[in-house]
Amino acid sequence: MRIDLHTHSTASDGTDTPAELVRNAAAAGLDVVALTDHDTTRGYPEAIDALPEGLTLVTGAELSCRYDGISMHMLAYLFDPEQPDLLAERELVRDDRVPRAHAMIAKLRELGVPITWEQVARIAGNGSVGRPHIASALVDLGVVDSVSDAFTPEWLADGGRAYVQKHETDPFEAIRLVKAAGGVTVFAHPAAVKRGRTVPESAIADLAAAGLDGIEVDHMDHDPATRARLRGLASELGLLATGSSDYHGSRKTCVLGEYTTDPEVYGEITRRATGAFPVPGTGGRRSA
Ligand code: AMP
Ligand code: ZN
Ligand code: FE
Ligand code: FE
């Protein structure tokens, strides 16, 4: 079984539509794929409609959180997407991305970059607007060579010249909300140092004590030594250890299934979840 539990579609800052994403996941030989767009579940219906036979969809989201001033991401799986408290929090974060993008564009214009909201809105389409969309606009304008080159202190990195904070959820509150909605939480790329400050191990222990289910260990932003350390930490704290691609289509270099999750860990996630069931692909025979 090949299981990839972290991917993005055009519902946030990926470049595959949800339908393309599930077709590409099947073509990549995956048996299970999780759709984890930033702060939204908007991609679910299209992904479910297009789900190829033999591929199972795990519904999820990647929630924007902040711990002690440090931005961090919480993967949430198989929660009830209608649960009102979690829905309200997701909408709060997602909606705040719009004025925040306007503010980052204003900063870039003050820095002499002729970027416009219309340009960024065209790139973002219906997706939760974020820095990767602005980064794509900067590539189009010839300001930087690649999306990742825009994530520097000069431009969009945390605390960078054109960076603006968005509303982000307290991670303890996120764990509580996801649990109340029947879901499972996994701290995404907890040691991705290239993204800026990371939370200390003591905080991961506190989150574990508060009900965190797992941490993402195998991820492109973790080197082998970091993965070994995180795997040890997970076993010490009784946390599940996952692995995933964090696929963003052509906006990032990683490919679907580049890292995967152990089937036993996946089984445990599905046993713990009560908010939603994984959706088995029927290849379009969903009429019954
Ligand atoms: P936002 O949610 O708008 O603050 O943007 C954060 C997103 O930008 C993350 O989810 C990543 O997809 C992307 N990102 C963050 N840091 C980097 C980086 N150093 N290089 C490329 N993409 C990044
Ligand atoms: Zn992203
Ligand atoms: Fe993330
Ligand atoms: Fe992600």
Short mmCIF file of N, CA, C and O and ligand atoms in Angstrom, two decimals, residues 6 8 38 62-63 72-75 188-189 195 216 219 221 246 248 252, ligand 3:
data_model
loop_
_atom_site.label_atom_id
_atom_site.label_comp_id
_atom_site.label_asym_id
_atom_site.label_seq_id
_atom_site.Cartn_x
_atom_site.Cartn_y
_atom_site.Cartn_z
N HIS A 6 -0.59 14.13 2.48
CA HIS A 6 -0.47 15.59 2.52
C HIS A 6 -0.31 16.12 1.10
O HIS A 6 0.77 16.01 0.52
N HIS A 8 -1.90 19.33 -1.88
CA HIS A 8 -2.66 20.58 -2.09
C HIS A 8 -3.18 20.65 -3.52
O HIS A 8 -2.50 20.23 -4.46
N HIS A 38 -4.94 24.20 2.44
CA HIS A 38 -4.80 25.15 3.55
C HIS A 38 -6.16 25.73 3.94
O HIS A 38 -6.79 26.43 3.13
N GLU A 62 -5.06 21.43 6.06
CA GLU A 62 -3.86 21.86 6.78
C GLU A 62 -4.19 23.20 7.41
O GLU A 62 -4.41 24.19 6.70
N LEU A 63 -4.27 23.21 8.72
CA LEU A 63 -4.74 24.40 9.44
C LEU A 63 -3.56 25.29 9.82
O LEU A 63 -2.57 24.82 10.38
N MET A 72 2.98 27.68 12.37
CA MET A 72 3.11 26.23 12.23
C MET A 72 1.84 25.69 11.57
O MET A 72 0.82 26.37 11.54
N HIS A 73 1.93 24.48 11.05
CA HIS A 73 0.79 23.90 10.33
C HIS A 73 0.33 22.62 10.99
O HIS A 73 1.14 21.77 11.37
N MET A 74 -0.98 22.49 11.13
CA MET A 74 -1.57 21.30 11.74
C MET A 74 -2.42 20.57 10.70
O MET A 74 -3.41 21.12 10.21
N LEU A 75 -2.01 19.36 10.35
CA LEU A 75 -2.83 18.54 9.46
C LEU A 75 -3.98 17.96 10.25
O LEU A 75 -3.79 17.51 11.39
N ALA A 188 2.33 19.14 11.00
CA ALA A 188 3.00 19.07 9.71
C ALA A 188 4.44 19.57 9.80
O ALA A 188 4.72 20.53 10.52
N HIS A 189 5.34 18.93 9.08
CA HIS A 189 6.75 19.35 8.97
C HIS A 189 7.22 20.17 10.18
O HIS A 189 7.58 21.33 10.05
N ARG A 195 11.77 27.16 6.57
CA ARG A 195 10.57 28.01 6.60
C ARG A 195 10.62 29.04 7.72
O ARG A 195 9.67 29.79 7.92
N GLU A 216 4.50 14.69 11.42
CA GLU A 216 4.97 14.34 10.09
C GLU A 216 6.49 14.25 10.15
O GLU A 216 7.16 15.26 10.37
N HIS A 219 9.43 14.12 5.30
CA HIS A 219 8.96 15.28 4.54
C HIS A 219 10.18 15.89 3.86
O HIS A 219 11.28 15.85 4.41
N ASP A 221 11.30 18.76 3.61
CA ASP A 221 12.01 19.80 4.34
C ASP A 221 12.76 19.29 5.58
O ASP A 221 13.29 20.08 6.34
N ASP A 246 3.58 16.49 0.54
CA ASP A 246 3.24 17.92 0.55
C ASP A 246 3.23 18.46 -0.88
O ASP A 246 3.71 19.56 -1.16
N HIS A 248 2.34 20.11 -4.30
CA HIS A 248 1.66 21.36 -4.69
C HIS A 248 1.58 21.47 -6.21
O HIS A 248 1.57 22.58 -6.75
N LYS A 252 5.75 23.39 -6.59
CA LYS A 252 6.88 22.89 -5.79
C LYS A 252 7.50 21.74 -6.55
O LYS A 252 6.86 21.15 -7.41
FE FE B 3 2.59 23.21 5.48
#
